[in-house]
CSV table of C-alpha atoms and ligand atoms in Angstrom, one decimal:
chain,number,residue,atom,x,y,z
E,1,MET,CA,161.2,123.5,154.2
E,2,ALA,CA,159.9,126.1,151.7
E,3,CYS,CA,161.7,129.0,150.1
E,4,GLY,CA,160.5,132.5,149.2
E,5,GLY,CA,159.1,135.4,151.2
E,6,SER,CA,157.2,134.9,154.4
E,7,GLU,CA,153.8,135.6,152.8
E,8,ARG,CA,154.4,133.0,150.1
E,9,ARG,CA,155.7,130.5,152.7
E,10,THR,CA,152.5,130.9,154.7
E,11,SER,CA,150.2,130.2,151.8
E,12,GLN,CA,152.3,127.2,150.7
E,13,VAL,CA,152.2,125.8,154.2
E,14,THR,CA,148.4,126.3,154.4
E,15,ALA,CA,147.9,124.6,151.1
E,16,GLU,CA,150.1,121.6,152.3
E,17,PHE,CA,148.0,121.3,155.4
E,18,ASP,CA,144.8,121.5,153.4
E,19,LEU,CA,146.0,118.7,151.2
E,20,ILE,CA,147.0,116.6,154.1
E,21,GLU,CA,143.7,117.2,155.8
E,22,SER,CA,141.8,116.1,152.8
E,23,ILE,CA,143.8,112.9,152.8
E,24,ARG,CA,143.3,112.3,156.5
E,25,ALA,CA,139.6,112.9,156.1
E,26,ARG,CA,139.3,110.0,153.7
E,27,ALA,CA,141.7,107.5,155.3
E,28,GLU,CA,140.1,104.5,157.0
E,29,SER,CA,141.7,103.2,160.2
E,30,ARG,CA,142.1,99.7,161.7
E,31,PRO,CA,142.2,98.6,165.3
E,32,ASP,CA,145.9,98.0,165.1
E,33,VAL,CA,146.6,101.6,164.2
E,34,ILE,CA,147.4,103.2,167.6
E,35,LEU,CA,148.2,106.6,166.0
E,36,GLY,CA,147.7,107.3,162.4
E,37,ILE,CA,147.9,110.5,160.3
E,38,GLY,CA,148.4,113.7,162.3
E,39,ASP,CA,151.3,113.1,164.7
E,40,ASP,CA,155.0,113.1,163.9
E,41,ALA,CA,155.0,109.4,163.2
E,42,ALA,CA,152.5,106.5,163.1
E,43,VAL,CA,152.3,104.0,166.0
E,44,LEU,CA,151.3,100.5,164.9
E,45,GLN,CA,150.6,97.2,166.7
E,46,VAL,CA,152.3,94.2,165.0
E,47,PRO,CA,150.4,91.0,165.9
E,48,ALA,CA,152.2,88.7,168.3
E,49,GLY,CA,154.2,86.0,166.6
E,50,LYS,CA,154.1,87.6,163.1
E,51,LEU,CA,157.0,88.9,161.0
E,52,LEU,CA,156.7,92.4,159.6
E,53,VAL,CA,157.2,92.7,155.8
E,54,VAL,CA,158.0,96.1,154.3
E,55,ALA,CA,158.2,97.1,150.7
E,56,THR,CA,158.4,100.5,149.0
E,57,ASP,CA,158.1,101.6,145.3
E,58,THR,CA,158.2,105.0,143.7
E,59,LEU,CA,156.3,106.0,140.5
E,60,ASN,CA,157.6,109.0,138.7
E,61,ALA,CA,155.6,110.8,135.9
E,62,GLY,CA,157.2,110.1,132.5
E,63,VAL,CA,159.2,107.2,133.8
E,64,HIS,CA,156.7,104.8,135.4
E,65,PHE,CA,153.5,106.2,133.8
E,66,PRO,CA,152.8,108.5,130.9
E,67,GLN,CA,152.4,112.1,132.0
E,68,GLU,CA,148.7,112.1,130.8
E,69,THR,CA,147.7,109.1,133.0
E,70,ALA,CA,144.4,109.8,134.8
E,71,ALA,CA,144.9,110.8,138.5
E,72,ALA,CA,142.7,107.9,139.7
E,73,ASP,CA,144.8,105.4,137.8
E,74,ILE,CA,148.0,106.8,139.3
E,75,GLY,CA,146.5,106.4,142.7
E,76,TRP,CA,145.5,102.8,142.1
E,77,LYS,CA,148.8,101.8,140.5
E,78,SER,CA,151.0,103.4,143.1
E,79,LEU,CA,149.5,101.2,145.8
E,80,ALA,CA,149.0,98.1,143.5
E,81,VAL,CA,152.7,97.8,142.6
E,82,ASN,CA,153.5,97.9,146.3
E,83,LEU,CA,150.8,95.4,147.3
E,84,SER,CA,152.2,93.2,144.5
E,85,ASP,CA,155.5,93.0,146.3
E,86,LEU,CA,153.8,91.9,149.5
E,87,ALA,CA,151.9,89.3,147.4
E,88,ALA,CA,155.2,88.0,146.1
E,89,MET,CA,156.4,87.6,149.7
E,90,GLY,CA,153.2,85.7,150.8
E,91,ALA,CA,152.3,88.6,153.2
E,92,LYS,CA,149.0,89.9,154.3
E,93,PRO,CA,148.9,93.7,153.8
E,94,ALA,CA,148.0,96.0,156.7
E,95,TRP,CA,149.3,99.5,156.5
E,96,CYS,CA,150.8,102.0,154.1
E,97,THR,CA,152.4,105.4,153.9
E,98,LEU,CA,152.1,107.8,151.0
E,99,SER,CA,154.8,110.4,150.0
E,100,LEU,CA,153.5,112.8,147.3
E,101,SER,CA,155.5,115.2,145.3
E,102,LEU,CA,153.1,117.4,143.4
E,103,PRO,CA,153.8,120.1,140.8
E,104,LEU,CA,151.4,123.1,140.9
E,105,PRO,CA,148.8,121.9,138.4
E,106,GLN,CA,148.3,118.7,140.5
E,107,ALA,CA,148.6,120.3,143.9
E,108,ASP,CA,144.9,121.0,144.1
E,109,ARG,CA,141.8,119.3,145.6
E,110,THR,CA,140.4,118.1,142.3
E,111,TRP,CA,143.5,116.2,141.2
E,112,LEU,CA,144.1,114.9,144.7
E,113,ASP,CA,140.5,113.7,145.2
E,114,ALA,CA,140.7,111.8,141.9
E,115,PHE,CA,144.0,110.3,142.9
E,116,LEU,CA,142.6,109.3,146.3
E,117,ASP,CA,139.5,107.7,144.6
E,118,GLY,CA,141.9,105.2,142.9
E,119,PHE,CA,144.2,104.8,145.9
E,120,PHE,CA,141.5,104.2,148.5
E,121,ALA,CA,139.4,101.9,146.1
E,122,LEU,CA,142.3,99.4,146.1
E,123,ALA,CA,143.2,100.1,149.8
E,124,GLY,CA,139.6,99.2,150.7
E,125,LEU,CA,139.7,96.0,148.8
E,126,HIS,CA,142.6,94.7,150.9
E,127,GLY,CA,141.8,96.4,154.3
E,128,VAL,CA,145.0,98.5,154.1
E,129,ALA,CA,145.1,101.6,156.3
E,130,LEU,CA,146.9,104.8,155.2
E,131,VAL,CA,148.8,105.8,158.4
E,132,GLY,CA,151.1,108.6,157.3
E,133,GLY,CA,153.2,110.1,154.6
E,134,ASP,CA,154.7,113.3,153.3
E,135,THR,CA,153.4,116.0,150.9
E,136,THR,CA,155.8,118.3,149.1
E,137,ARG,CA,156.0,120.4,145.9
E,138,GLY,CA,158.1,119.0,143.1
E,139,PRO,CA,157.8,117.0,139.9
E,140,LEU,CA,154.9,114.5,140.0
E,141,SER,CA,156.1,111.5,142.0
E,142,VAL,CA,154.4,109.1,144.2
E,143,CYS,CA,156.2,106.9,146.7
E,144,VAL,CA,154.2,104.3,148.7
E,145,THR,CA,155.5,102.1,151.5
E,146,VAL,CA,153.4,99.1,152.5
E,147,HIS,CA,153.6,96.9,155.6
E,148,GLY,CA,152.2,93.4,156.0
E,149,PHE,CA,152.5,90.3,158.1
E,150,VAL,CA,153.7,86.8,157.5
E,151,ASP,CA,154.2,83.7,159.7
E,152,GLU,CA,157.7,82.7,160.2
E,153,GLY,CA,158.6,79.8,157.9
E,154,ARG,CA,156.0,80.9,155.3
E,155,VAL,CA,157.9,83.7,153.6
E,156,LEU,CA,158.0,83.4,149.8
E,157,ARG,CA,161.5,84.3,148.8
E,158,ARG,CA,163.5,84.8,145.6
E,159,ASP,CA,166.2,82.4,146.8
E,160,GLY,CA,163.9,79.4,147.4
E,161,ALA,CA,163.8,77.8,143.9
E,162,ARG,CA,165.2,74.3,143.7
E,163,VAL,CA,166.3,72.1,140.8
E,164,GLY,CA,163.3,70.0,139.6
E,165,ASP,CA,160.7,72.7,140.5
E,166,ASP,CA,158.0,73.6,138.0
E,167,ILE,CA,157.8,77.3,137.1
E,168,TRP,CA,154.3,78.8,137.2
E,169,VAL,CA,152.8,82.2,136.4
E,170,SER,CA,149.5,83.6,137.5
E,171,GLY,CA,146.9,85.3,135.2
E,172,THR,CA,148.0,86.3,131.7
E,173,LEU,CA,151.1,88.1,130.5
E,174,GLY,CA,151.8,90.8,128.0
E,175,ASP,CA,148.6,93.0,128.2
E,176,ALA,CA,150.2,95.9,130.0
E,177,ALA,CA,153.3,95.9,127.8
E,178,GLY,CA,150.9,95.8,124.8
E,179,ALA,CA,149.2,98.9,126.0
E,180,LEU,CA,152.5,100.6,126.4
E,181,ALA,CA,153.7,99.6,123.0
E,182,GLN,CA,150.5,101.1,121.4
E,183,TRP,CA,150.9,104.2,123.4
E,184,ARG,CA,154.5,104.6,122.2
E,185,LYS,CA,153.4,104.0,118.6
E,186,LYS,CA,150.7,106.6,119.1
E,187,THR,CA,148.1,104.2,117.8
E,188,ARG,CA,144.7,103.5,119.4
E,189,ILE,CA,145.2,101.8,122.8
E,190,VAL,CA,142.9,98.8,123.2
E,191,PRO,CA,140.9,99.6,126.4
E,192,GLU,CA,141.3,96.2,127.9
E,193,LEU,CA,145.0,96.4,127.5
E,194,LYS,CA,145.1,99.9,129.0
E,195,ALA,CA,143.1,98.7,132.0
E,196,ARG,CA,145.8,96.1,132.7
E,197,LEU,CA,148.5,98.8,132.4
E,198,ASP,CA,146.8,101.4,134.6
E,199,ARG,CA,145.1,99.1,137.1
E,200,PRO,CA,147.2,96.0,137.8
E,201,THR,CA,145.7,93.4,140.2
E,202,PRO,CA,148.0,92.5,143.1
E,203,ARG,CA,147.7,88.8,143.6
E,204,ILE,CA,147.4,89.0,147.4
E,205,ALA,CA,145.1,86.0,147.9
E,206,LEU,CA,147.2,83.8,145.7
E,207,GLY,CA,150.4,84.8,147.4
E,208,LEU,CA,148.9,84.0,150.8
E,209,ALA,CA,147.7,80.6,149.6
E,210,LEU,CA,151.1,79.8,148.1
E,211,ALA,CA,153.0,80.5,151.3
E,212,GLY,CA,154.2,77.2,152.6
E,213,ILE,CA,153.8,75.5,149.2
E,214,ALA,CA,155.8,77.5,146.6
E,215,HIS,CA,159.6,77.4,146.9
E,216,GLY,CA,160.6,80.6,145.1
E,217,CYS,CA,158.5,83.6,144.1
E,218,ILE,CA,158.7,87.1,142.5
E,219,ASP,CA,156.2,89.5,141.0
E,220,ILE,CA,156.6,90.3,137.4
E,221,SER,CA,157.3,94.0,137.1
E,222,ASP,CA,160.2,94.2,134.6
E,223,GLY,CA,159.3,91.2,132.4
E,224,LEU,CA,159.1,87.5,133.0
E,225,LEU,CA,162.6,86.6,131.7
E,226,ALA,CA,164.3,89.4,133.7
E,227,ASP,CA,162.4,88.8,136.9
E,228,LEU,CA,162.8,85.0,136.7
E,229,GLY,CA,166.4,85.7,136.2
E,230,HIS,CA,166.5,87.3,139.7
E,231,VAL,CA,165.0,84.2,141.2
E,232,CYS,CA,167.6,82.0,139.4
E,233,GLU,CA,170.5,84.2,140.5
E,234,ARG,CA,169.4,84.3,144.1
E,235,SER,CA,168.6,80.6,144.2
E,236,GLY,CA,171.8,79.5,142.3
E,237,VAL,CA,169.8,77.6,139.6
E,238,ALA,CA,168.8,78.0,136.0
E,239,ALA,CA,165.4,78.1,134.3
E,240,GLU,CA,163.9,76.8,131.1
E,241,ILE,CA,160.7,78.6,129.9
E,242,ASP,CA,158.4,77.0,127.2
E,243,ILE,CA,157.8,80.3,125.4
E,244,THR,CA,154.9,78.9,123.4
E,245,ASP,CA,153.1,78.0,126.7
E,246,LEU,CA,152.9,81.5,128.2
E,247,PRO,CA,149.3,82.5,129.0
E,248,ALA,CA,147.8,85.4,127.0
E,249,SER,CA,144.5,87.2,127.3
E,250,ASP,CA,141.9,86.8,124.6
E,251,VAL,CA,142.5,90.4,123.6
E,252,LEU,CA,146.2,90.4,123.0
E,253,PRO,CA,146.1,88.3,119.8
E,254,THR,CA,143.5,90.8,118.3
E,255,ALA,CA,146.1,93.6,118.6
E,256,PHE,CA,149.5,91.9,117.9
E,257,GLU,CA,151.1,89.3,115.8
E,258,GLU,CA,152.5,86.1,117.3
E,259,GLU,CA,156.1,87.1,117.5
E,260,ALA,CA,155.3,90.5,119.0
E,261,ILE,CA,153.1,88.8,121.6
E,262,ARG,CA,156.0,86.5,122.5
E,263,ALA,CA,158.2,89.5,123.1
E,264,LEU,CA,155.6,91.4,125.1
E,265,GLN,CA,154.9,88.3,127.3
E,266,ALA,CA,158.6,87.4,127.9
E,267,SER,CA,160.2,90.8,128.1
E,268,GLY,CA,157.5,93.4,128.6
E,269,GLY,CA,156.9,94.6,132.1
E,270,ASP,CA,154.1,95.9,134.3
E,271,ASP,CA,152.0,92.7,134.4
E,272,TYR,CA,152.3,92.3,138.2
E,273,GLU,CA,151.5,88.7,138.0
E,274,LEU,CA,153.3,86.2,140.3
E,275,CYS,CA,156.0,83.9,139.0
E,276,PHE,CA,156.7,81.1,141.4
E,277,THR,CA,158.4,77.7,141.6
E,278,ALA,CA,157.1,74.6,143.3
E,279,PRO,CA,157.8,70.8,143.3
E,280,PRO,CA,155.9,68.7,140.8
E,281,ASP,CA,154.1,66.9,143.6
E,282,ALA,CA,152.4,70.2,144.5
E,283,ARG,CA,150.7,70.5,141.1
E,284,VAL,CA,147.2,69.4,142.2
E,285,ALA,CA,147.3,71.5,145.4
E,286,ILE,CA,148.3,74.6,143.3
E,287,GLU,CA,145.6,74.1,140.7
E,288,ASN,CA,143.1,73.7,143.6
E,289,LEU,CA,144.2,76.7,145.6
E,290,ALA,CA,144.3,78.9,142.5
E,291,GLY,CA,140.8,77.8,141.6
E,292,ARG,CA,139.6,78.7,145.1
E,293,GLU,CA,141.2,82.2,144.8
E,294,GLY,CA,139.7,82.7,141.4
E,295,THR,CA,143.1,83.3,139.7
E,296,SER,CA,144.3,81.1,136.8
E,297,VAL,CA,147.8,79.6,137.0
E,298,THR,CA,149.9,78.1,134.2
E,299,ARG,CA,153.0,75.9,134.3
E,300,VAL,CA,155.5,77.5,131.9
E,301,GLY,CA,158.8,75.8,132.5
E,302,ARG,CA,161.2,74.1,135.0
E,303,ILE,CA,164.1,74.9,137.2
E,304,VAL,CA,167.3,73.1,136.1
E,305,GLU,CA,171.0,73.1,137.2
E,306,GLY,CA,173.2,76.0,136.0
E,307,SER,CA,172.6,79.7,135.6
E,308,GLY,CA,170.4,82.0,133.6
E,309,VAL,CA,167.0,81.7,131.9
E,310,ARG,CA,166.5,80.0,128.5
E,311,ALA,CA,163.4,80.5,126.5
E,312,LEU,CA,162.6,77.5,124.4
E,313,LEU,CA,160.3,77.1,121.4
E,314,GLY,CA,158.1,74.0,121.0
E,315,ASP,CA,160.8,72.3,118.9
E,316,GLY,CA,163.4,72.7,121.6
E,317,CYS,CA,165.2,75.6,119.8
E,318,GLU,CA,166.1,78.6,121.8
E,319,TRP,CA,164.1,81.8,121.4
E,320,ALA,CA,166.1,85.0,121.6
E,321,PRO,CA,164.3,88.0,122.9
E,322,ALA,CA,165.0,91.4,121.3
E,323,SER,CA,165.2,93.0,124.8
E,324,GLY,CA,165.8,91.5,128.2
E,325,GLY,CA,163.2,93.6,130.2
E,326,TYR,CA,163.1,97.1,131.6
E,327,THR,CA,166.1,98.4,133.5
E,328,HIS,CA,166.6,101.8,134.9
E,329,PHE,CA,170.0,103.6,134.2
E,330,ALA,CA,170.7,101.4,131.2
T,401,LIG,P1,156.3,116.6,159.8
T,401,LIG,O1,156.7,118.0,159.5
T,401,LIG,O2,156.4,116.2,161.2
T,401,LIG,O3,156.9,115.6,158.8
T,401,LIG,P2,154.0,116.8,158.1
T,401,LIG,O4,153.4,118.1,158.0
T,401,LIG,O5,154.8,116.3,157.0
T,401,LIG,O6,154.7,116.6,159.5
T,401,LIG,O7,152.8,115.7,158.2
T,401,LIG,C1,151.8,115.8,159.2
T,401,LIG,C2,151.1,114.5,159.4
T,401,LIG,O8,150.4,114.2,158.1
T,401,LIG,C3,152.0,113.3,159.6
T,401,LIG,O9,151.3,112.4,160.5
T,401,LIG,C4,152.2,112.7,158.3
T,401,LIG,O10,152.4,111.3,158.4
T,401,LIG,C5,150.9,113.0,157.6
T,401,LIG,N1,151.0,113.1,156.1
T,401,LIG,C6,151.6,114.1,155.4
T,401,LIG,N2,151.5,113.9,154.1
T,401,LIG,C7,150.7,112.8,154.0
T,401,LIG,C8,150.3,112.0,152.9
T,401,LIG,N3,150.6,112.4,151.6
T,401,LIG,N4,149.5,110.9,153.1
T,401,LIG,C9,149.3,110.5,154.4
T,401,LIG,N5,149.7,111.2,155.5
T,401,LIG,C10,150.4,112.3,155.3
T,402,LIG,MG1,156.7,115.4,156.7
C-alpha cells in the first residue's frame, strides 16, 4: 500500500518492481523450490522424513548495526545471524525469505546490488535459495527468515543440558564486541575485529556434526553469560564458567587489556559462535569432529545443579561482569 497521488504511486510501484526484479535475477534456485520469487507465495518440497526448522531475525539500522555499515556487510550479516540460529539447532539450511524496508537513499540499484553481493556470497556458501520476501519503503531494516531440515531426534535444543555436562564454545569470543567498543569510543577499529563484527561465520557444519552428540546448544548473539543463562533456565540447571579459559583471537590482546577482554568475551555479543553442552565421555568425539569441520572448540566450564551462571577466576573466586549482555527494551 502506498500513499500520495496516483502519479507518485505509479512511480513508487515501478521502483518496487524494479528492485524485486533485480533481486529475482540474482537468486539461485534449488530442485526443491517448486515456485520461488514471483508468485504470491513460495511452494517448497520438504524432504520426506525430515523436520522443518524455521528461524527469523531482524536487523535495524542504528540498533543492530551502525548506520554507516557497508551495504555488502549488512547483506552478509542479515543472513549470517539467521543461519547461526539454524546451526544452533543442528539444522541444514535450505531456503530463506528477505523482507527489506529501505529509505530513499538505499532504495536504489547501487545500494541493493552491494547488499545482494554480501547476501548471496553467504547464501551460495551454504546452498541456500532465496524464495521470496517483501520490499517496502521505510527506515532501513532487514528481516530474514531461514528454513532448514533436521532428523527427528537430532534437534539441538536449549533445554537439553544435563548436570555433569561439559560446556564448550566454538571459535573465539570477544572480537565482534571489541570492534563495537572501538566504534563507540570513536577510536580506530582494528580491521580483523571489524571483520568479525560485520561478517560473522555461522557454524553450520559444526552444528550438523554435533547433532546427536551435544545435549544443549545455543548460538552466542547477546554474550556468553546471557545466552548460556537461557540454556540453564530452559534446562533447569546451573553453569560454572572458567572465565580465564575463554578462547580469544590473537588480535584481541593487541587492542584491549586483560580485564576488558574478559568483559568482551563474557558479556559482549555478536560472536555467533556456538555454546553447547555434552557429556565428558564425548570429549574425544567432539575434538575429532571439530577438527574435521575446521572449527576450534574449547571446554570452558561445566553444568551443575541449581540455577544461574557463575563465572569463576582461576583461584575459584567469582568474577562479576559489569554488564550481563545485550537486551532490548532494557
Ligand atoms: P504481494 O503484493 O503479493 O505481496 P510483492 O509485490 O510483495 O507481492 O512480491 C512479489 C514477489 O516478489 C513475491 O513472490 C515476493 O515473495 C517476491 N519478493 C518481494 N520482495 C522480495 C525480496 N526483498 N526478496 C525476495 N523476494 C521478494
Ligand atoms: Mg509483498
